[in-house]
mmCIF file of C-alpha atoms in Angstrom:
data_model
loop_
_atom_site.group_PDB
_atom_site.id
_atom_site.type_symbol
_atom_site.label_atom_id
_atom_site.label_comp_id
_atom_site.label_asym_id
_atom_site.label_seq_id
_atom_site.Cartn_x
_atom_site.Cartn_y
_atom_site.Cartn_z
ATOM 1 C CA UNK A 561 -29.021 -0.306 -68.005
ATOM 2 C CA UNK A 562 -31.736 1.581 -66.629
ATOM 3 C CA UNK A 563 -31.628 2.801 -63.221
ATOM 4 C CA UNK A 564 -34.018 5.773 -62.364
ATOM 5 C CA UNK A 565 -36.655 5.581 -59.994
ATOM 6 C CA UNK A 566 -40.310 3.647 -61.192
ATOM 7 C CA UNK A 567 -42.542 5.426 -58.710
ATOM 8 C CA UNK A 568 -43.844 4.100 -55.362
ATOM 9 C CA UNK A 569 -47.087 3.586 -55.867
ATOM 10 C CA UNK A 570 -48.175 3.801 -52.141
ATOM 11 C CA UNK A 571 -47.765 0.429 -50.601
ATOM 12 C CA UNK A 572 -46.567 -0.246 -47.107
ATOM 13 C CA UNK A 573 -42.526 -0.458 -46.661
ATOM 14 C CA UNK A 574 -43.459 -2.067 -42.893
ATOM 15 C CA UNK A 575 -42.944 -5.870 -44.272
ATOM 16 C CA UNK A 576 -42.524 -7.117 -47.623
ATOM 17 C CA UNK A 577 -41.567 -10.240 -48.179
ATOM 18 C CA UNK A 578 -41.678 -12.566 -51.106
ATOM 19 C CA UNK A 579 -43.711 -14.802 -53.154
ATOM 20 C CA UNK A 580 -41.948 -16.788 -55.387
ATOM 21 C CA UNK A 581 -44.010 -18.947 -58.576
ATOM 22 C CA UNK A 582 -42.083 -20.363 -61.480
ATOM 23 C CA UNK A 583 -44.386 -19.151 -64.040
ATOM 24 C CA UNK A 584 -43.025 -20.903 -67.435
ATOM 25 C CA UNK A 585 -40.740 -18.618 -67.369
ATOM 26 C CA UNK A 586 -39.819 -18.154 -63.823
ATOM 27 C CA UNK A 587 -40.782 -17.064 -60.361
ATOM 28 C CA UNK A 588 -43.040 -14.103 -60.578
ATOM 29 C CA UNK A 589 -42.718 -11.044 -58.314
ATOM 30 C CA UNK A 590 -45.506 -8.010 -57.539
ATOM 31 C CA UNK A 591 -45.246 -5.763 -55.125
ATOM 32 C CA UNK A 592 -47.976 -4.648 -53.156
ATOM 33 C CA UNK A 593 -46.414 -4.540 -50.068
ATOM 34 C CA UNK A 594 -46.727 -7.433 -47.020
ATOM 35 C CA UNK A 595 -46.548 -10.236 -46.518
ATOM 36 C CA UNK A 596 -46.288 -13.803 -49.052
ATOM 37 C CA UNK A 597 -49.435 -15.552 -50.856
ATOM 38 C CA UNK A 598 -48.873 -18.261 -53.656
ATOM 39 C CA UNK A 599 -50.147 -17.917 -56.939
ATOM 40 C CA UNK A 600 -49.940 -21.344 -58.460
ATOM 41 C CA UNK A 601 -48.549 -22.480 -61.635
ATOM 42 C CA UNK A 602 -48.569 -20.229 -65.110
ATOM 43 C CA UNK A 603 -51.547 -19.403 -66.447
ATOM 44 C CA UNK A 604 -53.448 -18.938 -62.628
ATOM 45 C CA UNK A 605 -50.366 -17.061 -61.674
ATOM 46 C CA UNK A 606 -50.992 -14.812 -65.009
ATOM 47 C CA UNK A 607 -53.755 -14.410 -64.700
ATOM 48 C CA UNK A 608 -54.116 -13.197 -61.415
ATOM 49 C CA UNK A 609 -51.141 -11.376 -61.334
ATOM 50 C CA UNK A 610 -53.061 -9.754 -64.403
ATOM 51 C CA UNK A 611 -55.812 -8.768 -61.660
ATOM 52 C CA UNK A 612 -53.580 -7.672 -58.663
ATOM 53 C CA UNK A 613 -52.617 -3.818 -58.128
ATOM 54 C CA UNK A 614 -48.740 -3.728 -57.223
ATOM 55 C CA UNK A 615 -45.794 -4.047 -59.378
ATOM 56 C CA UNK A 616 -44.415 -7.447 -60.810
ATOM 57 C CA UNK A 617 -40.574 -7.483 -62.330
ATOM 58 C CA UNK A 618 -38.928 -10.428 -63.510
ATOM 59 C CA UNK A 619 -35.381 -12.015 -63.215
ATOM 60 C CA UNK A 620 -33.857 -13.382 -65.912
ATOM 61 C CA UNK A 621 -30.327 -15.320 -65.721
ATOM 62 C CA UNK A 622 -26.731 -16.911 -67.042
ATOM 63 C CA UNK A 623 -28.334 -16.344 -70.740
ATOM 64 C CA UNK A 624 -24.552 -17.418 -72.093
ATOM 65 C CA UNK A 625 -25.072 -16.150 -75.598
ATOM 66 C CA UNK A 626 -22.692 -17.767 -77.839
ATOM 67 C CA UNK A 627 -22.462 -20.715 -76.192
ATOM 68 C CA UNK A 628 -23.234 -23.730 -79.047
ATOM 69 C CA UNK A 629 -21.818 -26.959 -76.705
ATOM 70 C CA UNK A 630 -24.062 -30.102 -76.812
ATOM 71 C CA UNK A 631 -25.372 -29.532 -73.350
ATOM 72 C CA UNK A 632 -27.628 -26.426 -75.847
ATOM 73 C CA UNK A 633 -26.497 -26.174 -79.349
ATOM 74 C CA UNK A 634 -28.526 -23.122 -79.624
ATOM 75 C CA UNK A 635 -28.627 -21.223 -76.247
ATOM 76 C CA UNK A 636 -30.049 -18.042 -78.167
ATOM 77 C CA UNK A 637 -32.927 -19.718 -79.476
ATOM 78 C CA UNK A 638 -33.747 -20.796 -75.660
ATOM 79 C CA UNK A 639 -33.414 -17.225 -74.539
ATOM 80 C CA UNK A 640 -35.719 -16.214 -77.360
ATOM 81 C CA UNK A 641 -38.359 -19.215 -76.190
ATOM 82 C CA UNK A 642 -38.042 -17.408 -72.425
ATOM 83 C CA UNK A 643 -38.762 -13.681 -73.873
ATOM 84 C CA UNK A 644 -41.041 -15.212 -75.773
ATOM 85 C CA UNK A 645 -43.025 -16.299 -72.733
ATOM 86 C CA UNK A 646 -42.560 -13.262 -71.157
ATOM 87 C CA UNK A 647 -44.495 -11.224 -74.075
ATOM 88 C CA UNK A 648 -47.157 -13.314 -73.524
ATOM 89 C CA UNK A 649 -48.076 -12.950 -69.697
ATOM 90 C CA UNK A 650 -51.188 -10.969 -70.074
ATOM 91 C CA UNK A 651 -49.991 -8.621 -67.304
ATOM 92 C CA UNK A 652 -46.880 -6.632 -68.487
ATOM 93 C CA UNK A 653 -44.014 -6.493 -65.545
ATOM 94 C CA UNK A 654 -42.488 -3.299 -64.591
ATOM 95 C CA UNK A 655 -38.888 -4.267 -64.747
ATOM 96 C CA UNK A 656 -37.093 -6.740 -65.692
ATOM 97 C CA UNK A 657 -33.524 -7.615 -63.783
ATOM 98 C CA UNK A 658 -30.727 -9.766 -65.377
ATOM 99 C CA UNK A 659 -28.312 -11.093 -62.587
ATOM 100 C CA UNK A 660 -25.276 -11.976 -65.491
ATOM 101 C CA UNK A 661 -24.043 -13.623 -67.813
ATOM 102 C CA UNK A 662 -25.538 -12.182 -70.237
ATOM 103 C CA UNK A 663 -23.186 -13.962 -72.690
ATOM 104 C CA UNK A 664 -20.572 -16.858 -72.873
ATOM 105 C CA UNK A 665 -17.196 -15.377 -74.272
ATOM 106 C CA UNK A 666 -18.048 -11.153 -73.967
ATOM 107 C CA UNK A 667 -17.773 -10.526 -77.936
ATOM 108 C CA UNK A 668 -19.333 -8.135 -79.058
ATOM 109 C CA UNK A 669 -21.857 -9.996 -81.417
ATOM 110 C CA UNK A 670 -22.697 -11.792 -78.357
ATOM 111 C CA UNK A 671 -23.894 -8.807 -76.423
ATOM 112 C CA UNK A 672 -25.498 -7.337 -79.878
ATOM 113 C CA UNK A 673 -27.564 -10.704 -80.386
ATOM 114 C CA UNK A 674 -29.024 -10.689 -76.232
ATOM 115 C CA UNK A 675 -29.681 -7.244 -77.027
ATOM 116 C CA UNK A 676 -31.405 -7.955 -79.712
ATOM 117 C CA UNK A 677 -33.749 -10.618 -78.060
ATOM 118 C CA UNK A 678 -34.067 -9.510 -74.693
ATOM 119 C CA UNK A 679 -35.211 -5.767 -75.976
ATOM 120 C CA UNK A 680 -38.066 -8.105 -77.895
ATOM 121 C CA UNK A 681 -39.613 -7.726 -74.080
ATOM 122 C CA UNK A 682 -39.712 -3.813 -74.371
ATOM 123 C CA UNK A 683 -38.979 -3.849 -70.960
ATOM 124 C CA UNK A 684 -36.607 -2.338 -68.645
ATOM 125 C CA UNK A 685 -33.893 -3.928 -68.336
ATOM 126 C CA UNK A 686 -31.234 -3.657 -64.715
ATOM 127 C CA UNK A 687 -27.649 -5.930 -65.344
ATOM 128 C CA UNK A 688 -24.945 -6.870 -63.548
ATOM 129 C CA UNK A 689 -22.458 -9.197 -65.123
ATOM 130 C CA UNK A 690 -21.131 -12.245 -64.660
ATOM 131 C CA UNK A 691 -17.762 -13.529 -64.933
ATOM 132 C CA UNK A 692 -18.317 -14.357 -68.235
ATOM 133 C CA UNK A 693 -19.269 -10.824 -69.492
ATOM 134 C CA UNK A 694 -15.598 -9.637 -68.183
ATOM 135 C CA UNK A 695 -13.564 -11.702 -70.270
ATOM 136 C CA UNK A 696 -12.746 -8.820 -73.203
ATOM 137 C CA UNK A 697 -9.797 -6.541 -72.639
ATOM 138 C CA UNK A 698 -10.504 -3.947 -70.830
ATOM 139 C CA UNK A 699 -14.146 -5.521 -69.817
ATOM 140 C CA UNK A 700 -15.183 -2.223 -72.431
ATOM 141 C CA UNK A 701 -18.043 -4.318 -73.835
ATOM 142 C CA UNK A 702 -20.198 -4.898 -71.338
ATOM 143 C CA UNK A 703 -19.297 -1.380 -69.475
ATOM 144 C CA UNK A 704 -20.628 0.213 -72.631
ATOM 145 C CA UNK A 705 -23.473 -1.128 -73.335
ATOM 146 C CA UNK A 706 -24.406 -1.350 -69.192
ATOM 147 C CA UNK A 707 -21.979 0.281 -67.027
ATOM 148 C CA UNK A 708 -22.803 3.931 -67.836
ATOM 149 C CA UNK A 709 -23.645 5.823 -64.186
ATOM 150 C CA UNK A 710 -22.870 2.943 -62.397
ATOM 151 C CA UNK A 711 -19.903 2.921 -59.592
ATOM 152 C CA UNK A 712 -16.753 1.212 -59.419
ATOM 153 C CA UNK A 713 -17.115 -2.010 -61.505
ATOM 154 C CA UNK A 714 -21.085 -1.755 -62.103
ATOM 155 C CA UNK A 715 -22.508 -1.588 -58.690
ATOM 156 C CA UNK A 716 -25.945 0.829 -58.333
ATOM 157 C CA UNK A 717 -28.953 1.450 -56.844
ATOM 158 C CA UNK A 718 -32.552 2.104 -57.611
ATOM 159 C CA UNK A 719 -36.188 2.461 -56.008
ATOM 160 C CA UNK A 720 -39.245 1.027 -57.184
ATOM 161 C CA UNK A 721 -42.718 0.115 -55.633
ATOM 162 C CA UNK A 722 -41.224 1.198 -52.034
ATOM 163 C CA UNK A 723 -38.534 -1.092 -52.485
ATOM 164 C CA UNK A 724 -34.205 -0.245 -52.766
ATOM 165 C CA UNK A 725 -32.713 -2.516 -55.255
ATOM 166 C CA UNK A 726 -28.936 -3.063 -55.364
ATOM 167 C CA UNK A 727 -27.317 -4.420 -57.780
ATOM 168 C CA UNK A 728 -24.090 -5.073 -56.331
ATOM 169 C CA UNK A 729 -20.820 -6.847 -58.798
ATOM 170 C CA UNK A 730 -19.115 -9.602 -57.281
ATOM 171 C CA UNK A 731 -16.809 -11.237 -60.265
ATOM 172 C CA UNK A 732 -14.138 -8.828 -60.441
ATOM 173 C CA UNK A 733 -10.964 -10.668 -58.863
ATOM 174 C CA UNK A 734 -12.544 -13.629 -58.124
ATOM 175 C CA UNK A 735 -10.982 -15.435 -55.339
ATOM 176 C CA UNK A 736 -9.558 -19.133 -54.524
ATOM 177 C CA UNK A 737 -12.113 -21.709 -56.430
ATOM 178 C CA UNK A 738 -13.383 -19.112 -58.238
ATOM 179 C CA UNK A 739 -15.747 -17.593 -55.441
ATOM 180 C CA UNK A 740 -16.998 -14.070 -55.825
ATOM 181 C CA UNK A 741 -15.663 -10.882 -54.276
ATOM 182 C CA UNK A 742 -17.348 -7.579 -53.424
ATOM 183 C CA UNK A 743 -14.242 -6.001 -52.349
ATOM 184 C CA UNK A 744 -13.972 -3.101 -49.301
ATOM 185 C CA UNK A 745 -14.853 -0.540 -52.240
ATOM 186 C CA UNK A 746 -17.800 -1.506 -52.910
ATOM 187 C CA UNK A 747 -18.697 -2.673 -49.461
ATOM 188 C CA UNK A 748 -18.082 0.880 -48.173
ATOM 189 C CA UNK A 749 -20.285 2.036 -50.602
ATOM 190 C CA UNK A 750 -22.914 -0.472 -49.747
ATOM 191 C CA UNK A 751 -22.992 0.798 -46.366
ATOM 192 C CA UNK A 752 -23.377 4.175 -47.490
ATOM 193 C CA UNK A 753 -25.952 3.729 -49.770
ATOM 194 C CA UNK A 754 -28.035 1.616 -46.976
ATOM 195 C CA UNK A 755 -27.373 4.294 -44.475
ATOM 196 C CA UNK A 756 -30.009 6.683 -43.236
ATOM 197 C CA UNK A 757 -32.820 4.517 -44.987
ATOM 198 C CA UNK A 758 -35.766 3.219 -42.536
ATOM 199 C CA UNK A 759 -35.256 -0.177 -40.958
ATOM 200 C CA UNK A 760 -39.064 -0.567 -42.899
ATOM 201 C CA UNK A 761 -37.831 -0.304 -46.069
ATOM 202 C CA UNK A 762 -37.695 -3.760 -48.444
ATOM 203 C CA UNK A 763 -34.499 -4.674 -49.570
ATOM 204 C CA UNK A 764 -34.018 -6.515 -52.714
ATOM 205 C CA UNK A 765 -29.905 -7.561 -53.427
ATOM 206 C CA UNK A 766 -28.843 -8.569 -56.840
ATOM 207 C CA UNK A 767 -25.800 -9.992 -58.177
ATOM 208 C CA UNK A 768 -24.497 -13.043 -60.393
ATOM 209 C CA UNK A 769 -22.538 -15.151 -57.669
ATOM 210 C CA UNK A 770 -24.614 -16.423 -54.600
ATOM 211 C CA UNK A 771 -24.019 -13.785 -51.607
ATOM 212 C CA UNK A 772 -24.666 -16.646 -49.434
ATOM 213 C CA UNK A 773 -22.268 -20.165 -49.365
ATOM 214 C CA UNK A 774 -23.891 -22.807 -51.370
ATOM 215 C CA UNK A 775 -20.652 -25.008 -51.916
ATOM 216 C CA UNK A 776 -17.370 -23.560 -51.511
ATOM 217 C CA UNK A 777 -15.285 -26.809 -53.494
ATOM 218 C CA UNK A 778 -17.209 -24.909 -56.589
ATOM 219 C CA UNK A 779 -16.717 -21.436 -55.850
ATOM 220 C CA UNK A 780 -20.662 -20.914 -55.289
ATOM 221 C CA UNK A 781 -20.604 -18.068 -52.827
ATOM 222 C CA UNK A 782 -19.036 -15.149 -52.481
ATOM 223 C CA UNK A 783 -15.989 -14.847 -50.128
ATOM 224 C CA UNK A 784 -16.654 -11.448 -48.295
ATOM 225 C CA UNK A 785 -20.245 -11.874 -48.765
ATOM 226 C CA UNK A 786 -21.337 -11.944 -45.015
ATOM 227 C CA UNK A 787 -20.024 -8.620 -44.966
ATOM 228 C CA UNK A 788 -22.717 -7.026 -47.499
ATOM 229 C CA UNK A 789 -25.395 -9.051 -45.474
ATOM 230 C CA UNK A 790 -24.088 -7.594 -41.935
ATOM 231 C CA UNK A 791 -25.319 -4.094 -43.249
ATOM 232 C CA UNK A 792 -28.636 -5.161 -44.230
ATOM 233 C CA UNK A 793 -29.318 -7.476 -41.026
ATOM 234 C CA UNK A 794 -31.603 -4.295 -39.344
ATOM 235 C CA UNK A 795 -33.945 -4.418 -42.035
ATOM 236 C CA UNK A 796 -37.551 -5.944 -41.446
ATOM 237 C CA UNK A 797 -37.574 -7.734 -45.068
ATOM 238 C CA UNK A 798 -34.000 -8.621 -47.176
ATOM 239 C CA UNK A 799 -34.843 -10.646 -50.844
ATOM 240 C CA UNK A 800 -31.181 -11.598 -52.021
ATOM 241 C CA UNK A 801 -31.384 -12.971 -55.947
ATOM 242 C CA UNK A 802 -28.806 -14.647 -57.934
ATOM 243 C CA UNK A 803 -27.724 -16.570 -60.698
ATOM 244 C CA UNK A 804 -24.358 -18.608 -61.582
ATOM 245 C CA UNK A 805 -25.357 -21.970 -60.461
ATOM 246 C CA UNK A 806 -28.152 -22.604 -63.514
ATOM 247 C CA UNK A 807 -30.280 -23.964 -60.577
ATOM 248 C CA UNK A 808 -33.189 -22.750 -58.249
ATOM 249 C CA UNK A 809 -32.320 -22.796 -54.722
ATOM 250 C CA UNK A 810 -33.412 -21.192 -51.272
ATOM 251 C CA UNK A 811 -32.687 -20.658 -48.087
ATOM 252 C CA UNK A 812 -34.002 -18.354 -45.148
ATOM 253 C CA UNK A 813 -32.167 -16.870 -42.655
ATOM 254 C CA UNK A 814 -33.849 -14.671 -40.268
ATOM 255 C CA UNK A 815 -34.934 -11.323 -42.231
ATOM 256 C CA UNK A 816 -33.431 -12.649 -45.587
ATOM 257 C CA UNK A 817 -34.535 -14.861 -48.033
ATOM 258 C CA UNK A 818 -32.211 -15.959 -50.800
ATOM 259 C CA UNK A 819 -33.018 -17.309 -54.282
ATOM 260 C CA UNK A 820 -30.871 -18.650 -57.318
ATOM 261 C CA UNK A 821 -32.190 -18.519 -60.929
ATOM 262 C CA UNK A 822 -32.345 -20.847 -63.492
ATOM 263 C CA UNK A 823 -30.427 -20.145 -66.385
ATOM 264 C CA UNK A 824 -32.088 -19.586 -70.002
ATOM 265 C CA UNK A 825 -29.054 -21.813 -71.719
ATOM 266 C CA UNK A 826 -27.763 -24.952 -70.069
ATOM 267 C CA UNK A 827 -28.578 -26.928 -66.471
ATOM 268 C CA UNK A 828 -25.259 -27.740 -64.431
ATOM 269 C CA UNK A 829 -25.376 -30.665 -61.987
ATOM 270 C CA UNK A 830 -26.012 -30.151 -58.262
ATOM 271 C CA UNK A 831 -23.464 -29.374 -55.539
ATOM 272 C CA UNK A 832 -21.176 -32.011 -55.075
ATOM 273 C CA UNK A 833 -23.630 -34.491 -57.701
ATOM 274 C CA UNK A 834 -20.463 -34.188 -60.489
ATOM 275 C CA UNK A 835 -15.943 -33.813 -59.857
ATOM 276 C CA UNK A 836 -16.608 -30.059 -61.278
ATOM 277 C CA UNK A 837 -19.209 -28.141 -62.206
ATOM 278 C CA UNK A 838 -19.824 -27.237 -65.974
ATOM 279 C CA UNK A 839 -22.716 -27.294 -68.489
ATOM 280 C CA UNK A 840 -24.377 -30.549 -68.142
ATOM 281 C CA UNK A 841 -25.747 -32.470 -70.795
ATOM 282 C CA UNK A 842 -29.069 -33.918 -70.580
ATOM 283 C CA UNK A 843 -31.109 -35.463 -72.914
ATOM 284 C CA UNK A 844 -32.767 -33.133 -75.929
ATOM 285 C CA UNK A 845 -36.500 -34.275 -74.382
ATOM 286 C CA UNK A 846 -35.198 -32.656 -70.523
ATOM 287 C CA UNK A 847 -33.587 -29.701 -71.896
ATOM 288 C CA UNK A 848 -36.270 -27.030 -71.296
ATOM 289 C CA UNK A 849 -37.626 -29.053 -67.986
ATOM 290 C CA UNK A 850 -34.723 -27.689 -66.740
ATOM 291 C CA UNK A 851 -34.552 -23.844 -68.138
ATOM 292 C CA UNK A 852 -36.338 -21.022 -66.911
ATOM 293 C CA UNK A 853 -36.893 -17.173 -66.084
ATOM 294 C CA UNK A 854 -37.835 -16.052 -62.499
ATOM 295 C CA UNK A 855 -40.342 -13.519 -61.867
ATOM 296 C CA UNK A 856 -41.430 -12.144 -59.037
ATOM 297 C CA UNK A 857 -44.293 -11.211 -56.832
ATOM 298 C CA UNK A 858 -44.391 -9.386 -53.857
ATOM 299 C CA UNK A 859 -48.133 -9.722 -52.031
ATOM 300 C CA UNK A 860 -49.505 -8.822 -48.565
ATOM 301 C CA UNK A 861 -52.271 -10.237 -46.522
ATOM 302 C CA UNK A 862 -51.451 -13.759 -46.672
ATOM 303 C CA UNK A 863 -48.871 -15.488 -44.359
ATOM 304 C CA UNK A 864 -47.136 -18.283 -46.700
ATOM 305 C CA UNK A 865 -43.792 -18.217 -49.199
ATOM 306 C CA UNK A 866 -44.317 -20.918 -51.662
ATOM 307 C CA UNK A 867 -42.422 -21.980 -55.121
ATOM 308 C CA UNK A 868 -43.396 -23.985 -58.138
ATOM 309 C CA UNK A 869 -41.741 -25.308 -60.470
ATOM 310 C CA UNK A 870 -43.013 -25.283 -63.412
ATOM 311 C CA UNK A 871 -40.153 -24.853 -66.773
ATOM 312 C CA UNK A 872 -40.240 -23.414 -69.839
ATOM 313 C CA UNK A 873 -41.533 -27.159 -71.136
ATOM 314 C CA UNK A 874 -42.995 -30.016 -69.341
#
């Protein structure tokens, strides 16, 4: 995990707020400070992200490497297809963040093999895990490879483009219905780490569970969640990304937008559409309709948020 400072390459920290595309691969990001403008599907999107100054990083999501089940025999070979997009965007991102699991059972061929394919990107790369990258003893794999200068369980910080990213780690002791914990640990730390920085200042929040409550009988939000979001209420623009739920959604609420990924492995059926939720099996045709990367592209000048959907087939 990378987490040093990219630079702020001079754009305004008085209101950025997000324009989200799904570009093949996802919902693509630059930063150029101000306010939303749509690009339009992939190749428009490339290629005038390819013309726009700013800075563009991409999310990637719930890669599950090792999974084999029929809902995607071959889950690596889908998370090749998405880095395989990626390479070709004509405009190379700056960053690229992974919001967990990264793999399916935390072994450590599992973690060697999404190395190996997400590094194919050459980019850098900012994790946090998922539930499913804790499941070793003593959780050594993923700390290893990811964990090194991180606090507590994996939580950090980083600027980039005039923006403070936090990755923050809420699947350590999950709670009842498996929803996601911070914990007053990292919560104090949050605070700290937010404190003294101007109300102007974009904030971008990362982690696998949804901060926000998407549906409870599923464990799809994180219990102590509102109290992370209390601390970042005073700020003029809050993005909040996530994965976990293998589906895009959004929601606004005031100063903060939230957004949940796609995953690059299997789709899972929407909130309450299924008695559990799970990796659902679709037919072979569908599969890819329903995969995807999001990247990200922060714009000014232009007064509109807008997503499209457009999957790494069809």
């Amino acid at each position: 995990m990378s987490g040093h400072d990219h630079g702020d390459d001079g754009v305004s920290r008085r209101k950025v707020l997000e324009c989200m595309t799904w570009a093949g691969t996802g919902v693509l990001w630059t930063i150029t400070g101000g306010v939303p403008r749509s690009l339009g599907i992939i190749d428009s999107a490339q290629a005038e992200t390819a013309a726009a100054p700013g800075m563009t990083f991409l999310q990637i999501s719930d890669s599950h490497v090792g999974f084999d089940k029929p809902a995607n025999p071959n889950a690596l070979g889908t998370l090749e297809e998405a880095v395989g997009k990626i390479n070709a965007m004509p405009a190379k991102p700056s960053f690229m963040i992974h919001t967990g699991d990264i793999t399916h059972l935390s072994k450590a061929a599992e973690f060697d093999n999404a190395e190996r394919i997400i590094s194919q990107s050459k980019l850098d790369v900012h994790y946090v895990p998922g539930e499913h990258d804790f499941l070793d003893e003593e959780v050594k794999f993923y700390r290893e490879r990811y964990g090194r200068g991180t606090k507590g369980a994996g939580w950090y910080s980083f600027d980039a483009g005039g923006v403070h990213f936090v990755g923050l780690v809420n699947v350590v002791d999950l709670k009842a219905g498996g929803l996601g914990n911070l914990g007053a640990e990292q919560l104090a730390w949050l605070e700290d780490d937010l404190h003294g920085k101007s109300k102007s200042t974009p904030i971008v929040l990362f982690a696998h569970i949804p901060l926000w409550t998407v549906y409870p009988e599923w464990g799809w939000g994180t219990e102590d969640g509102g109290r992370a979001l209390e601390y970042v209420k005073g700020f003029g623009s809050v993005t909040v990304l996530n994965g976990h739920i293998h589906q895009v959604m959004q929601k606004v609420e005031g100063n903060v937008t939230f957004h949940t990924a796609r995953s690059t492995a299997f789709p899972q059926p929407a909130p309450g559409a299924a008695p559990s939720p799970g990796p659902m099996k679709v037919e072979d045709a569908r599969l890819r309709a329903m995969l995807g990367v999001a990247s990200v592209n922060f714009k000014q000048n232009e007064q509109r948020l807008a997503i499209i959907d457009t999957p790494l087939q069809g």
